[in-house]
Amino acid sequence: MSSRLNDMENEGLVVIGRLVGSEYDTPEAIERIAEAVDAWGRKLSLPLGLVYCGTTINWPSDVQYTSIVIGLITFSGYGDDDEPVAGELGPEDMDIARAEAIPADFWRALQQEHGVELSGSDEVYLAAAGWTWVALAPDEGSKSVFSVSTEGSGYRAIPQELRSGHWTVRVGYC
């Protein structure tokens, strides 16, 4: 399963894909879409996944709007406050050209069969799943990209000028 519906795990991911504009008030709707994305990933032999940019710890009684990113999961790492370094990230993990491997039929099926509203174009996102913060930077104190699941959107587009570098990914509990 490539989709990420985390409760207490602290996971940072890079996803090349699209944002979901739909809002869901039940976990079942989100789980059905995640299952469809995973089935397409198996069918296409691609690391496709749905990333719920928050925690599922309060499901099923409390489902609040949380951002969702769908696409190729090119990096995934776990960390916590004691061991925040989750891994290394290179240009190949952030290459927007990799989105060309995702067929238009996939996006069309999500829209037509599941009613998913999607952003119009592909982007490279740093996403936080679970109660998580995630950051990437070449070293301490340098310019970085940062995302927090409990504040704001839980994802951040990685600027194009930063995609050619090598980065350390740090992940922790927020």
mmCIF file of C-alpha atoms in Angstrom, residues 7-145:
data_model
loop_
_atom_site.group_PDB
_atom_site.id
_atom_site.type_symbol
_atom_site.label_atom_id
_atom_site.label_comp_id
_atom_site.label_asym_id
_atom_site.label_seq_id
_atom_site.Cartn_x
_atom_site.Cartn_y
_atom_site.Cartn_z
ATOM 1 C CA ASP A 7 -2.381 8.284 13.183
ATOM 2 C CA MET A 8 0.683 8.695 15.409
ATOM 3 C CA GLU A 9 3.514 7.895 13.014
ATOM 4 C CA ASN A 10 5.709 10.838 12.045
ATOM 5 C CA GLU A 11 6.277 10.578 8.307
ATOM 6 C CA GLY A 12 7.705 13.078 5.846
ATOM 7 C CA LEU A 13 7.189 12.495 2.134
ATOM 8 C CA VAL A 14 7.949 13.927 -1.274
ATOM 9 C CA VAL A 15 5.014 13.569 -3.647
ATOM 10 C CA ILE A 16 5.021 14.491 -7.327
ATOM 11 C CA GLY A 17 1.385 15.001 -8.182
ATOM 12 C CA ARG A 18 -1.709 17.048 -7.481
ATOM 13 C CA LEU A 19 -3.679 18.501 -4.600
ATOM 14 C CA VAL A 20 -7.176 17.326 -3.804
ATOM 15 C CA GLY A 21 -9.683 20.171 -3.629
ATOM 16 C CA SER A 22 -12.598 18.088 -2.338
ATOM 17 C CA GLU A 23 -13.559 18.052 1.345
ATOM 18 C CA TYR A 24 -14.624 14.824 3.052
ATOM 19 C CA ASP A 25 -16.486 14.375 6.316
ATOM 20 C CA THR A 26 -16.176 10.609 6.646
ATOM 21 C CA PRO A 27 -13.095 8.411 6.727
ATOM 22 C CA GLU A 28 -14.766 5.882 4.427
ATOM 23 C CA ALA A 29 -14.763 8.295 1.483
ATOM 24 C CA ILE A 30 -11.050 8.988 1.933
ATOM 25 C CA GLU A 31 -10.260 5.288 2.400
ATOM 26 C CA ARG A 32 -12.132 4.411 -0.821
ATOM 27 C CA ILE A 33 -10.096 6.944 -2.787
ATOM 28 C CA ALA A 34 -6.868 5.656 -1.189
ATOM 29 C CA GLU A 35 -7.813 2.106 -2.212
ATOM 30 C CA ALA A 36 -8.459 3.256 -5.793
ATOM 31 C CA VAL A 37 -5.113 5.087 -5.930
ATOM 32 C CA ASP A 38 -3.296 2.028 -4.575
ATOM 33 C CA ALA A 39 -5.035 -0.229 -7.124
ATOM 34 C CA TRP A 40 -3.898 2.048 -9.953
ATOM 35 C CA GLY A 41 -0.369 1.996 -8.521
ATOM 36 C CA ARG A 42 -0.310 -1.801 -8.579
ATOM 37 C CA LYS A 43 -1.795 -1.888 -12.084
ATOM 38 C CA LEU A 44 0.786 0.596 -13.428
ATOM 39 C CA SER A 45 3.701 -0.611 -11.245
ATOM 40 C CA LEU A 46 4.133 2.953 -9.974
ATOM 41 C CA PRO A 47 4.556 4.193 -6.384
ATOM 42 C CA LEU A 48 1.229 6.055 -6.496
ATOM 43 C CA GLY A 49 -0.283 7.054 -3.202
ATOM 44 C CA LEU A 50 -2.710 9.293 -1.386
ATOM 45 C CA VAL A 51 -1.156 11.280 1.468
ATOM 46 C CA TYR A 52 -3.538 12.543 4.137
ATOM 47 C CA CYS A 53 -1.597 15.534 5.494
ATOM 48 C CA GLY A 54 -2.661 15.102 9.087
ATOM 49 C CA THR A 55 -3.547 12.471 11.639
ATOM 50 C CA THR A 56 -6.332 9.901 11.593
ATOM 51 C CA ILE A 57 -6.179 9.362 15.358
ATOM 52 C CA ASN A 58 -9.690 10.757 15.927
ATOM 53 C CA TRP A 59 -11.345 8.763 13.129
ATOM 54 C CA PRO A 60 -14.153 7.854 12.737
ATOM 55 C CA SER A 61 -15.810 10.247 15.208
ATOM 56 C CA ASP A 62 -13.950 13.418 14.221
ATOM 57 C CA VAL A 63 -13.025 13.939 10.580
ATOM 58 C CA GLN A 64 -12.042 17.516 9.856
ATOM 59 C CA TYR A 65 -10.889 19.035 6.603
ATOM 60 C CA THR A 66 -7.290 18.049 6.027
ATOM 61 C CA SER A 67 -5.256 18.535 2.880
ATOM 62 C CA ILE A 68 -4.655 15.543 0.632
ATOM 63 C CA VAL A 69 -1.935 15.110 -1.987
ATOM 64 C CA ILE A 70 -2.060 12.333 -4.603
ATOM 65 C CA GLY A 71 0.785 11.265 -6.873
ATOM 66 C CA LEU A 72 4.116 9.479 -7.064
ATOM 67 C CA ILE A 73 5.661 8.997 -3.643
ATOM 68 C CA THR A 74 9.351 9.437 -4.393
ATOM 69 C CA PHE A 75 10.600 9.715 -0.801
ATOM 70 C CA SER A 76 9.293 8.580 2.565
ATOM 71 C CA GLY A 77 11.031 8.788 5.909
ATOM 72 C CA TYR A 78 10.071 8.474 9.559
ATOM 73 C CA GLY A 79 11.518 10.365 12.483
ATOM 74 C CA ASP A 80 10.801 11.717 15.928
ATOM 75 C CA ASP A 81 12.173 14.414 18.165
ATOM 76 C CA ASP A 82 14.969 12.140 19.427
ATOM 77 C CA GLU A 83 15.972 10.953 15.934
ATOM 78 C CA PRO A 84 14.729 13.612 13.501
ATOM 79 C CA VAL A 85 16.937 12.702 10.532
ATOM 80 C CA ALA A 86 14.783 10.563 8.253
ATOM 81 C CA GLY A 87 16.978 10.355 5.178
ATOM 82 C CA GLU A 88 18.620 12.001 2.225
ATOM 83 C CA LEU A 89 16.876 13.513 -0.776
ATOM 84 C CA GLY A 90 18.356 14.064 -4.241
ATOM 85 C CA PRO A 91 17.309 15.726 -7.499
ATOM 86 C CA GLU A 92 15.841 12.493 -8.867
ATOM 87 C CA ASP A 93 13.323 12.485 -5.980
ATOM 88 C CA MET A 94 12.107 15.959 -7.003
ATOM 89 C CA ASP A 95 12.158 15.634 -10.807
ATOM 90 C CA ILE A 96 8.797 16.974 -12.021
ATOM 91 C CA ALA A 97 9.299 15.131 -15.326
ATOM 92 C CA ARG A 98 8.519 11.909 -13.434
ATOM 93 C CA ALA A 99 4.865 13.015 -13.402
ATOM 94 C CA GLU A 100 4.717 12.131 -17.100
ATOM 95 C CA ALA A 101 4.572 8.462 -16.027
ATOM 96 C CA ILE A 102 1.101 9.065 -14.552
ATOM 97 C CA PRO A 103 -1.481 8.532 -17.304
ATOM 98 C CA ALA A 104 -4.302 11.019 -17.839
ATOM 99 C CA ASP A 105 -6.707 8.069 -17.398
ATOM 100 C CA PHE A 106 -5.676 7.848 -13.726
ATOM 101 C CA TRP A 107 -6.598 11.469 -12.989
ATOM 102 C CA ARG A 108 -9.774 11.190 -15.077
ATOM 103 C CA ALA A 109 -10.865 8.046 -13.175
ATOM 104 C CA LEU A 110 -10.414 9.793 -9.818
ATOM 105 C CA GLN A 111 -12.530 12.695 -11.029
ATOM 106 C CA GLN A 112 -15.256 10.739 -12.805
ATOM 107 C CA GLU A 113 -15.551 7.613 -10.669
ATOM 108 C CA HIS A 114 -14.831 9.129 -7.249
ATOM 109 C CA GLY A 115 -15.762 12.809 -7.672
ATOM 110 C CA VAL A 116 -12.283 13.983 -6.683
ATOM 111 C CA GLU A 117 -11.529 17.636 -7.430
ATOM 112 C CA LEU A 118 -7.856 17.990 -8.396
ATOM 113 C CA SER A 119 -5.486 20.881 -8.981
ATOM 114 C CA GLY A 120 -4.874 21.450 -12.665
ATOM 115 C CA SER A 121 -1.176 20.702 -12.835
ATOM 116 C CA ASP A 122 1.513 18.570 -11.260
ATOM 117 C CA GLU A 123 3.855 19.906 -8.604
ATOM 118 C CA VAL A 124 6.546 18.578 -6.261
ATOM 119 C CA TYR A 125 5.347 18.619 -2.651
ATOM 120 C CA LEU A 126 6.919 18.103 0.751
ATOM 121 C CA ALA A 127 4.106 16.530 2.795
ATOM 122 C CA ALA A 128 3.645 15.690 6.473
ATOM 123 C CA ALA A 129 1.535 12.665 7.472
ATOM 124 C CA GLY A 130 0.520 12.024 11.078
ATOM 125 C CA TRP A 131 1.063 14.629 13.823
ATOM 126 C CA THR A 132 4.232 15.669 12.103
ATOM 127 C CA TRP A 133 6.626 18.392 11.091
ATOM 128 C CA VAL A 134 8.973 17.815 8.162
ATOM 129 C CA ALA A 135 11.821 19.960 6.859
ATOM 130 C CA LEU A 136 14.532 19.667 4.274
ATOM 131 C CA ALA A 137 17.767 21.626 4.307
ATOM 132 C CA PRO A 138 21.374 21.047 3.245
ATOM 133 C CA ASP A 139 22.541 21.730 6.817
ATOM 134 C CA GLU A 140 21.461 23.437 10.023
ATOM 135 C CA GLY A 141 20.698 27.115 9.568
ATOM 136 C CA SER A 142 20.460 27.049 5.766
ATOM 137 C CA LYS A 143 17.422 27.911 3.657
ATOM 138 C CA SER A 144 14.892 25.127 4.033
ATOM 139 C CA VAL A 145 11.402 24.005 3.110
#
